[in-house]
mmCIF file of C-alpha atoms in Angstrom:
data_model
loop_
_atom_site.group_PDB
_atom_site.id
_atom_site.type_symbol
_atom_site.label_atom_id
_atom_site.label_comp_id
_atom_site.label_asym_id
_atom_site.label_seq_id
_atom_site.Cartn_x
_atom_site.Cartn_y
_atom_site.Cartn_z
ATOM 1 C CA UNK A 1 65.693 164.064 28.268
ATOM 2 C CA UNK A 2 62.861 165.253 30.367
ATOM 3 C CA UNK A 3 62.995 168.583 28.948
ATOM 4 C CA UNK A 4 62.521 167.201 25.547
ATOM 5 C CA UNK A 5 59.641 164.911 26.777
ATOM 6 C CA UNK A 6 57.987 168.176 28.577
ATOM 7 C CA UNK A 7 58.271 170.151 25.533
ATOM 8 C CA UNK A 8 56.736 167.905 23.192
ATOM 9 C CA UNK A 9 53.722 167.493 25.786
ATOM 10 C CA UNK A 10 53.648 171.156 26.269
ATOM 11 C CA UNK A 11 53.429 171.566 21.930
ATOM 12 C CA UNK A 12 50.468 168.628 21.985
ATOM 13 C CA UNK A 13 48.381 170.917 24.556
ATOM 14 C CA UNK A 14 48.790 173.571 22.365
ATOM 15 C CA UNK A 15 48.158 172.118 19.128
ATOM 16 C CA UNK A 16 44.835 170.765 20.998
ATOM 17 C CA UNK A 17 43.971 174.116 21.876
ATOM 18 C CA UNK A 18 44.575 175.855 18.142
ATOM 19 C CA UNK A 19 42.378 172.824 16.980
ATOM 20 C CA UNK A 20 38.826 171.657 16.650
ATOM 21 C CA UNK A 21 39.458 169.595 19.512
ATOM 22 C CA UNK A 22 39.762 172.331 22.205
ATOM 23 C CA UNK A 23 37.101 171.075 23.876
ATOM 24 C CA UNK A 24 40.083 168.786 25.132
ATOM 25 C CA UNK A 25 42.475 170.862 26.609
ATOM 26 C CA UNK A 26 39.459 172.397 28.682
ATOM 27 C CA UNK A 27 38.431 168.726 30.012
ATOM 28 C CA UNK A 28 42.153 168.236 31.107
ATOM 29 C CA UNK A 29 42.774 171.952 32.563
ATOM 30 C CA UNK A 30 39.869 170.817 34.487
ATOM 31 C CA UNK A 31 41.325 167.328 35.559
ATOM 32 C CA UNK A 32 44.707 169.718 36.269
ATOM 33 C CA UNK A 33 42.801 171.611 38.849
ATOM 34 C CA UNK A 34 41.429 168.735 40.796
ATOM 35 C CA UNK A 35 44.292 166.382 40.574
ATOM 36 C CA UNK A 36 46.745 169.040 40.716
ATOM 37 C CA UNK A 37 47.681 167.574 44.473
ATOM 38 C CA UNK A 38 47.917 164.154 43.096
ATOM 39 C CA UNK A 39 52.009 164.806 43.207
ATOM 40 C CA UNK A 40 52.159 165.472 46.613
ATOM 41 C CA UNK A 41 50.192 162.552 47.896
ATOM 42 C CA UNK A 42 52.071 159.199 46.559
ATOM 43 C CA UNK A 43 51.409 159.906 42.765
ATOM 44 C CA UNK A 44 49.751 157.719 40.942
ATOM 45 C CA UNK A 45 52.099 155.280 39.838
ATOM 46 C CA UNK A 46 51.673 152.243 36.777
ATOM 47 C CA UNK A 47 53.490 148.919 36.950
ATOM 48 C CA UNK A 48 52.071 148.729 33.519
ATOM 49 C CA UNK A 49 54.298 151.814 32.527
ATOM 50 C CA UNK A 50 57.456 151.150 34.482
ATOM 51 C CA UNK A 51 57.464 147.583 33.051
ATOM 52 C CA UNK A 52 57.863 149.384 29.319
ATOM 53 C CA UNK A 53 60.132 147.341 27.350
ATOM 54 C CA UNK A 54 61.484 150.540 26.021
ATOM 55 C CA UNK A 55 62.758 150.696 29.413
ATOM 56 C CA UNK A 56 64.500 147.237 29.454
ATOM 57 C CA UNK A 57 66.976 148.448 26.342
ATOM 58 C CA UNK A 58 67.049 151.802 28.515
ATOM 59 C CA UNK A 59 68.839 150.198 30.991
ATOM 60 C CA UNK A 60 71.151 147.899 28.956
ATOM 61 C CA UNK A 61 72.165 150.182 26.557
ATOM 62 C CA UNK A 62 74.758 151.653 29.184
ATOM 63 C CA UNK A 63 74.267 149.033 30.833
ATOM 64 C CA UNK A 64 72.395 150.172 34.104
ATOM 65 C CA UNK A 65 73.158 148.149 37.043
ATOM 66 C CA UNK A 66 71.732 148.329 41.169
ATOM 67 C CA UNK A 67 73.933 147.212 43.460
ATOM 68 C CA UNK A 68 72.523 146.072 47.089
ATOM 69 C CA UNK A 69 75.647 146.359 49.986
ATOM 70 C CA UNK A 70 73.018 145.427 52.665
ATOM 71 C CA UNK A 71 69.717 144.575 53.906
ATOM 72 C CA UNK A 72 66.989 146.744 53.955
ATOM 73 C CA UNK A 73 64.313 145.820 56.430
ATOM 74 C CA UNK A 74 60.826 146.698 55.056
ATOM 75 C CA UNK A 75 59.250 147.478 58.498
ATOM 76 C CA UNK A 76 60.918 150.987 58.345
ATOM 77 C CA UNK A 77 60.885 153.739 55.931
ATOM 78 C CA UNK A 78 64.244 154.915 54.131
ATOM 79 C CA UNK A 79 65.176 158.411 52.531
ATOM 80 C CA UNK A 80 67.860 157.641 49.856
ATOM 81 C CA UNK A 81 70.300 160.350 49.202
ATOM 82 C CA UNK A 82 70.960 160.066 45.570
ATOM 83 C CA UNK A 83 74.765 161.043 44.850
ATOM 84 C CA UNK A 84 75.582 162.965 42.078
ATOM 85 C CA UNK A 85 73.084 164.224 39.928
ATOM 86 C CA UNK A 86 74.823 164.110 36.593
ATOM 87 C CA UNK A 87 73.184 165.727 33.429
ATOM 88 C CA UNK A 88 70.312 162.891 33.056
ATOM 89 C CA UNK A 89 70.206 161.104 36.399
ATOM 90 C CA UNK A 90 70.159 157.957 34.537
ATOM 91 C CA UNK A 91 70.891 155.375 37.484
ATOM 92 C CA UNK A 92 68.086 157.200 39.580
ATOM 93 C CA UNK A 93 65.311 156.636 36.914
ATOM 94 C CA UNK A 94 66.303 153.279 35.358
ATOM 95 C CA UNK A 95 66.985 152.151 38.900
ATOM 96 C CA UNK A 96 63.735 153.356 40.862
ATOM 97 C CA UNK A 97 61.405 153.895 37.803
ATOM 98 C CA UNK A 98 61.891 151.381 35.854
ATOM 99 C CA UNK A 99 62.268 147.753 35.847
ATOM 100 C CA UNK A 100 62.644 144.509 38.961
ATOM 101 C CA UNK A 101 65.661 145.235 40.077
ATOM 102 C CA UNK A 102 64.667 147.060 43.217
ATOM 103 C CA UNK A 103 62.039 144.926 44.131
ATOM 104 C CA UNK A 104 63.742 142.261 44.194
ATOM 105 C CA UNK A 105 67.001 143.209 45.746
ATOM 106 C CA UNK A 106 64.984 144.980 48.377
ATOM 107 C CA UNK A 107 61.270 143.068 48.460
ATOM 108 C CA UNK A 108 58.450 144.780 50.500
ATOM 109 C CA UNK A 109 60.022 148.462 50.173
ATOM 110 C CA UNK A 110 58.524 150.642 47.737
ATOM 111 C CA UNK A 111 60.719 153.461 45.760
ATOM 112 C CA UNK A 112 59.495 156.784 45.364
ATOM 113 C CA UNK A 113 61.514 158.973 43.243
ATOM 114 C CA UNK A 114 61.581 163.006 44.298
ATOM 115 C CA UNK A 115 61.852 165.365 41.152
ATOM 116 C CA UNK A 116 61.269 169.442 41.037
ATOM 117 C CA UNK A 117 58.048 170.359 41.276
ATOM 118 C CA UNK A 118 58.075 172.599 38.302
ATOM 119 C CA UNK A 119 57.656 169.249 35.702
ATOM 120 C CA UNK A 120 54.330 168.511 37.073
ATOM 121 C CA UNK A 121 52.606 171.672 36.078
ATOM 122 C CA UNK A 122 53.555 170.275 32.386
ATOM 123 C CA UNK A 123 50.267 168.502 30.887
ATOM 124 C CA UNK A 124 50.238 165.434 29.771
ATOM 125 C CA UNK A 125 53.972 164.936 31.477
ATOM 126 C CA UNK A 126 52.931 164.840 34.619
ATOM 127 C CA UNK A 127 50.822 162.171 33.993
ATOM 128 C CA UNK A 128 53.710 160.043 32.616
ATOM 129 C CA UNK A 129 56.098 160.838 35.491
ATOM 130 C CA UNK A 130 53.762 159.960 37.792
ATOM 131 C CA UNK A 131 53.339 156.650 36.412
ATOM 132 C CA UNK A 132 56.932 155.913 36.488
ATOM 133 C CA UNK A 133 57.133 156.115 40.078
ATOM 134 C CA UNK A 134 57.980 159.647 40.122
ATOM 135 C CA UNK A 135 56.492 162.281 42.924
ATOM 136 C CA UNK A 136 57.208 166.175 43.782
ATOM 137 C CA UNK A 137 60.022 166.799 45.638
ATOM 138 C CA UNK A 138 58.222 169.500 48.312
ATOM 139 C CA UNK A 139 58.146 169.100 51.971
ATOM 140 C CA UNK A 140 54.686 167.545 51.706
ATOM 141 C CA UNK A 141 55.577 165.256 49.185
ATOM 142 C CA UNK A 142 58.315 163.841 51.186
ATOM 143 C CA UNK A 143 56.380 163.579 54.262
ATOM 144 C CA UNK A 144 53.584 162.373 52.649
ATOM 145 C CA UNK A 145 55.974 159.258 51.739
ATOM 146 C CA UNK A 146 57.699 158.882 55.079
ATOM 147 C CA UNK A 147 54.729 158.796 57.122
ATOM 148 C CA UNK A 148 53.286 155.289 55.933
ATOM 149 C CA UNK A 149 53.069 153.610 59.046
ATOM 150 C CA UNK A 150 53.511 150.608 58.252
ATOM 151 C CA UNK A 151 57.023 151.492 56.951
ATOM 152 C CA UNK A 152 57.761 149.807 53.510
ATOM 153 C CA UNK A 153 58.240 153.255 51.634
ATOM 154 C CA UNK A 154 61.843 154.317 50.246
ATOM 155 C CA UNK A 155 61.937 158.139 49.510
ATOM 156 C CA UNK A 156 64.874 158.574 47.051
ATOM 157 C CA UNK A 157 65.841 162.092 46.777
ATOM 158 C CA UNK A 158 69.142 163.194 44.672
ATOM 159 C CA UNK A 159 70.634 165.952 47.017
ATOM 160 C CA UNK A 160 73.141 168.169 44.881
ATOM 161 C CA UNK A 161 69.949 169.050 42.963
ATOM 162 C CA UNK A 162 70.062 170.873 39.383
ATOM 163 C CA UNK A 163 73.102 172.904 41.288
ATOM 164 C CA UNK A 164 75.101 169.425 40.911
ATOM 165 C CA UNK A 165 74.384 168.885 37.484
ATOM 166 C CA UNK A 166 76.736 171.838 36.780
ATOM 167 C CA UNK A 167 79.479 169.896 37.661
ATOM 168 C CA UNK A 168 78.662 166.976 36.040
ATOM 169 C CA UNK A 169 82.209 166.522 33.660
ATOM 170 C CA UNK A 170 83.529 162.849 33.372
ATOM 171 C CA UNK A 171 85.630 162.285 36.040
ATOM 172 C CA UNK A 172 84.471 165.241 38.475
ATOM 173 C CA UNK A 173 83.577 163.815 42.172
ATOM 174 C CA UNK A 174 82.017 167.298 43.495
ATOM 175 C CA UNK A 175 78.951 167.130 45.337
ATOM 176 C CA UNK A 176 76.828 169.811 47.008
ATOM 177 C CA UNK A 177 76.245 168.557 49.878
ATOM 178 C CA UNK A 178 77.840 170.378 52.744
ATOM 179 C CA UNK A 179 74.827 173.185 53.063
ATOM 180 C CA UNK A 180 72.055 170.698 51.891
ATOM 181 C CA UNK A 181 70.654 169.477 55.230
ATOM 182 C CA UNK A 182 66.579 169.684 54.851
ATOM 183 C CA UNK A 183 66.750 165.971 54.077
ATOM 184 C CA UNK A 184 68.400 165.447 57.410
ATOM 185 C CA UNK A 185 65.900 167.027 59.518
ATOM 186 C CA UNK A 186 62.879 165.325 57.279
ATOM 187 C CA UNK A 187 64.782 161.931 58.034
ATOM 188 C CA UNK A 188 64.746 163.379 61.770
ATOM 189 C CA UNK A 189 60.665 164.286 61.685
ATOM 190 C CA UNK A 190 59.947 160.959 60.328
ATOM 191 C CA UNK A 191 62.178 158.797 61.795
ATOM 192 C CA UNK A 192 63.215 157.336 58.199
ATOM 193 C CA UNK A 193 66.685 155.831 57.970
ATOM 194 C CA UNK A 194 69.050 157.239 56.014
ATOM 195 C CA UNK A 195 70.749 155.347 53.295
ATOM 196 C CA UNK A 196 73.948 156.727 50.987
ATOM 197 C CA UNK A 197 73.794 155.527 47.103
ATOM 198 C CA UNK A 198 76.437 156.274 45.059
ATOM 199 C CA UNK A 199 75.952 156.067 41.246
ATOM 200 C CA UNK A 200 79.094 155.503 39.686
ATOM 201 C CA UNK A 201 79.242 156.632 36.123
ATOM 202 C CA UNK A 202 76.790 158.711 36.373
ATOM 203 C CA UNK A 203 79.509 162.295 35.163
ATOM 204 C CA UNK A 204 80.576 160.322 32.182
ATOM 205 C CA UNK A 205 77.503 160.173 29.906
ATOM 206 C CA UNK A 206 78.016 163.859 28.463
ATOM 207 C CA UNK A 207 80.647 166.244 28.014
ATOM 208 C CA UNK A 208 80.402 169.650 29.318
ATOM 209 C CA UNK A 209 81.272 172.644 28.131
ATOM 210 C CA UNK A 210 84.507 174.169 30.570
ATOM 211 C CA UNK A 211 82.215 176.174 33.211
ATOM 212 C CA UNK A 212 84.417 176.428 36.076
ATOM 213 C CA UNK A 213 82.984 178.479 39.269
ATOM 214 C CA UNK A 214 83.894 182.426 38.532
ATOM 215 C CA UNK A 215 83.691 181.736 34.808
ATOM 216 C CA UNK A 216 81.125 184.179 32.953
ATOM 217 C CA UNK A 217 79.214 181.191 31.746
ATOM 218 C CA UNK A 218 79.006 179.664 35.536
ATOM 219 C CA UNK A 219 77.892 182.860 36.146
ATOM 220 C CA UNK A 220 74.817 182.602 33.996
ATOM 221 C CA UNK A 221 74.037 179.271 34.379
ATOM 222 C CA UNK A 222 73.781 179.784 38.744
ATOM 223 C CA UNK A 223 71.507 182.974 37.852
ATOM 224 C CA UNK A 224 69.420 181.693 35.648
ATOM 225 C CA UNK A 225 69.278 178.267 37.706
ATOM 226 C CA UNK A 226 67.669 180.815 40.760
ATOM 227 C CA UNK A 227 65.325 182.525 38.611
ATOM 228 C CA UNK A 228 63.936 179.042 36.681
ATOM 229 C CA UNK A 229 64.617 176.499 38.925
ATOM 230 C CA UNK A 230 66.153 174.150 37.509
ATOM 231 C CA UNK A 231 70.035 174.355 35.469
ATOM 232 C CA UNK A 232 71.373 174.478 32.060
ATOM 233 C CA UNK A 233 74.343 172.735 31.610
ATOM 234 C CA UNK A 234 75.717 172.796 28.024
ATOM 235 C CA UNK A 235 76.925 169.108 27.392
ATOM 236 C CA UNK A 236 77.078 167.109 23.961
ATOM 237 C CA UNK A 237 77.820 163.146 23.536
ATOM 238 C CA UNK A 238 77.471 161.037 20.856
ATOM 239 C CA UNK A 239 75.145 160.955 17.667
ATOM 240 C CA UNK A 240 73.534 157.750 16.280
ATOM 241 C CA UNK A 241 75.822 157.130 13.422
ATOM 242 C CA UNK A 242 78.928 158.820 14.737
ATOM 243 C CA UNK A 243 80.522 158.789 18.131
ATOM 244 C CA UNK A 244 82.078 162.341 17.552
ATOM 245 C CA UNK A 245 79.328 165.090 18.323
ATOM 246 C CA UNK A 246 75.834 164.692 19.338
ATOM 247 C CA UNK A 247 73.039 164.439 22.406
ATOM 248 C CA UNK A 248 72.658 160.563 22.959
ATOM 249 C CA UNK A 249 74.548 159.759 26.025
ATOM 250 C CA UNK A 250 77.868 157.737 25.831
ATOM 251 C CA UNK A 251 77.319 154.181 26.167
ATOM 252 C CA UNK A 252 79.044 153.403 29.988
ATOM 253 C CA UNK A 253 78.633 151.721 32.362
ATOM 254 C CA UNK A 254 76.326 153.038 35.728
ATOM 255 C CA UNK A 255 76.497 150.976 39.125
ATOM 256 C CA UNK A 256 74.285 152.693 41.527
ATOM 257 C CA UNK A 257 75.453 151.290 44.624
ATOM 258 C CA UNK A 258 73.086 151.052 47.292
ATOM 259 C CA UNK A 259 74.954 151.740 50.595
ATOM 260 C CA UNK A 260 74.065 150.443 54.308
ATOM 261 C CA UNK A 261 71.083 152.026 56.540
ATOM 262 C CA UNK A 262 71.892 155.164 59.126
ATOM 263 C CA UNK A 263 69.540 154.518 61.945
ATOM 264 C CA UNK A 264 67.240 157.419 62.606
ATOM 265 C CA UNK A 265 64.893 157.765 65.814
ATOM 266 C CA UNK A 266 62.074 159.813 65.458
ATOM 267 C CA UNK A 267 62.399 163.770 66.626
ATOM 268 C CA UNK A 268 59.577 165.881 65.836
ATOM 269 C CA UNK A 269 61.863 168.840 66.523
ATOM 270 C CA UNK A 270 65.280 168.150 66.394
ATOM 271 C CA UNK A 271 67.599 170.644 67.478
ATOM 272 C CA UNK A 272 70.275 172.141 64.795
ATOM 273 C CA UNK A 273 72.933 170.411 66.743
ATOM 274 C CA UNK A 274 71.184 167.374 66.436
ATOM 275 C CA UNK A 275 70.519 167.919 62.653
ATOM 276 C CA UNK A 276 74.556 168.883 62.340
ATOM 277 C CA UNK A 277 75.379 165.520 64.021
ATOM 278 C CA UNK A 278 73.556 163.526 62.018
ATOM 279 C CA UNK A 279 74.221 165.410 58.980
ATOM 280 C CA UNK A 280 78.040 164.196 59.692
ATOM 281 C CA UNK A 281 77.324 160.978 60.036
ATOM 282 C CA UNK A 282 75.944 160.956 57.059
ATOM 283 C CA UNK A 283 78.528 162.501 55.205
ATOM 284 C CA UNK A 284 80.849 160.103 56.883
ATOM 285 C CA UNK A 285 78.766 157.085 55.435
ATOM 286 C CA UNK A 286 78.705 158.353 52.195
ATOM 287 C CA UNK A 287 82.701 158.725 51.746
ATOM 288 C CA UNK A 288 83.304 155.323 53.220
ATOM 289 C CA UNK A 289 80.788 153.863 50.852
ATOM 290 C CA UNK A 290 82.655 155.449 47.917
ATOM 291 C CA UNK A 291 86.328 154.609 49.254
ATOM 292 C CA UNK A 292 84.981 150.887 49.635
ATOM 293 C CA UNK A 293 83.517 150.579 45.829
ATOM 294 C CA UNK A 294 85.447 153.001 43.900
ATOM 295 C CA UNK A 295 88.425 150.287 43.130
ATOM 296 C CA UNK A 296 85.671 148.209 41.389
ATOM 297 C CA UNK A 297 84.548 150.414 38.949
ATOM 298 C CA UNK A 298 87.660 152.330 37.557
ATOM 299 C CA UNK A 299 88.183 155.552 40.174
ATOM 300 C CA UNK A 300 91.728 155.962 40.910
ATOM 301 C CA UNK A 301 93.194 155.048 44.020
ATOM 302 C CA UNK A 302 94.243 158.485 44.813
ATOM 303 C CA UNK A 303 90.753 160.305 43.375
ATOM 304 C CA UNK A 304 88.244 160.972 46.653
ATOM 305 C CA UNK A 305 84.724 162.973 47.178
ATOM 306 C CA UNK A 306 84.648 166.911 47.437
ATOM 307 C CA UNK A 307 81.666 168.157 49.280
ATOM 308 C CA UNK A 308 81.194 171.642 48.837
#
């Protein structure tokens, strides 16, 4: 979805270039150049944008839901770990982008959602993303959120990354997670609790094409995920008319459950032990949040969380 977005602001620029209105595209390379730090500072978000009411059938058409499992006290700052990426990270965006829901489970805290940096060198795009709520996902990004001092900030960062989203077939519960610890030592530097979400439903809106790890095509996909940056999963869904074959998402349900805080005291150099420790905890947390909601919304008794 953002790639198609991107690509159709990338095509605009151009077609602004090739035409009489050049003049344009040289007005906005210039804005590029001094905003192009904009990303890393807080964004510049739009309550304007984010209250779209192309969002609200967004969000219903799965339906979207944000589930609140405990208080979240807006004196402090949060890092979310976002768990699993999926193909579209629908429950991240229509969660934290878009929409009350947030705000009013958890009033005073404000979401910032972490994305590649790569999508805002895209003109035009970035300025859209940006609106939404969405910021880069770099070191200074993420401090740049965490170090409001008067706490009420939520950075929401999904961990497996675009790795993740290889493994995003209905029904898988992998998550790379296990060598993924740079959240845990900015949680550490900031002193920003830590707080599991689980989106469940988030593997079932496409069907991917078999890519098991060894396969020649996982092969390709992990290469060329290391050279560009981000992955290319090969998935299909539905169409508009037909449910057999298409790129519209299967209408199912998403419950992105928010799970209980991990407090965090401040460590401006926290020790790799340290980082280990509370990188356990965390993993801990996570699996008994899942174990404790999975019943509700169709996982198998027997079916359980594999970090890798």
């Amino acid at each position: 979805f953002l790639s198609l977005v991107a690509e159709f602001c990338c095509g605009f620029f151009v077609i602004l270039i090739l035409s009489n209105f050049w003049f344009l595209a040289v007005l906005y390379l210039l804005w590029l150049y001094v905003d192009w730090e904009t990303p890393c500072a807080g964004g510049r978000r739009s309550q304007w944008v984010r209250s779209w009411t192309l969002w609200k059938y967004f969000r219903e058409y799965f339906p979207i839901h944000l589930v609140k499992t405990s208080d979240l006290n807006p004196n402090h700052n949060y890092l979310l770990g976002f768990h699993p990426h999926g193909v579209l990270v629908a429950g991240a965006f229509g969660n934290f982008c878009t929409g009350p829901s947030f705000k009013n489970l958890f009033p005073g805290l404000t979401p910032y959602l972490h994305i590649m940096p790569i999508w805002f060198g895209c003109p035009f795009f970035r300025e859209y993303i940006m609106s939404a709520g969405m910021v880069s996902a770099s070191k200074e990004s993420v401090s740049y959120v965490l170090n409001n001092e008067g706490g009420g900030h939520a950075s929401v960062i999904v961990i497996g990354g675009a790795e993740e989203s290889l493994n995003a077939h209905p029904g898988s519960l992998t998550l790379n997670i296990l060598k993924r610890k740079g959240f845990i030592k900015m949680a550490l530097k900031h002193g920003a609790h830590l707080v599991p979400v689980f989106s469940f439903g988030e593997n079932e809106l496409f069907k991917q094409v078999a890519n098991p790890k060894g396969s020649w095509l996982r092969n390709v996909q992990e290469k060329l995920q290391k050279i560009m940056g981000f992955a290319l999963p090969l998935f299909h869904a539905r169409g508009v008319f037909q449910y057999s074959f298409g790129l519209i998402p299967y209408r199912q349900p998403i419950h992105t459950v928010v799970g209980s805080p991990i407090p965090v005291k401040r460590n401006l150099n926290p020790t790799t032990e340290e980082i280990e420790e509370l990188h356990a905890l965390y993993l801990q947390k996570l699996r008994k949040l899942f174990e404790e909601h999975k019943g509700n919304y169709g996982i198998p008794e027997h079916k359980s969380l594999v970090f890798e």
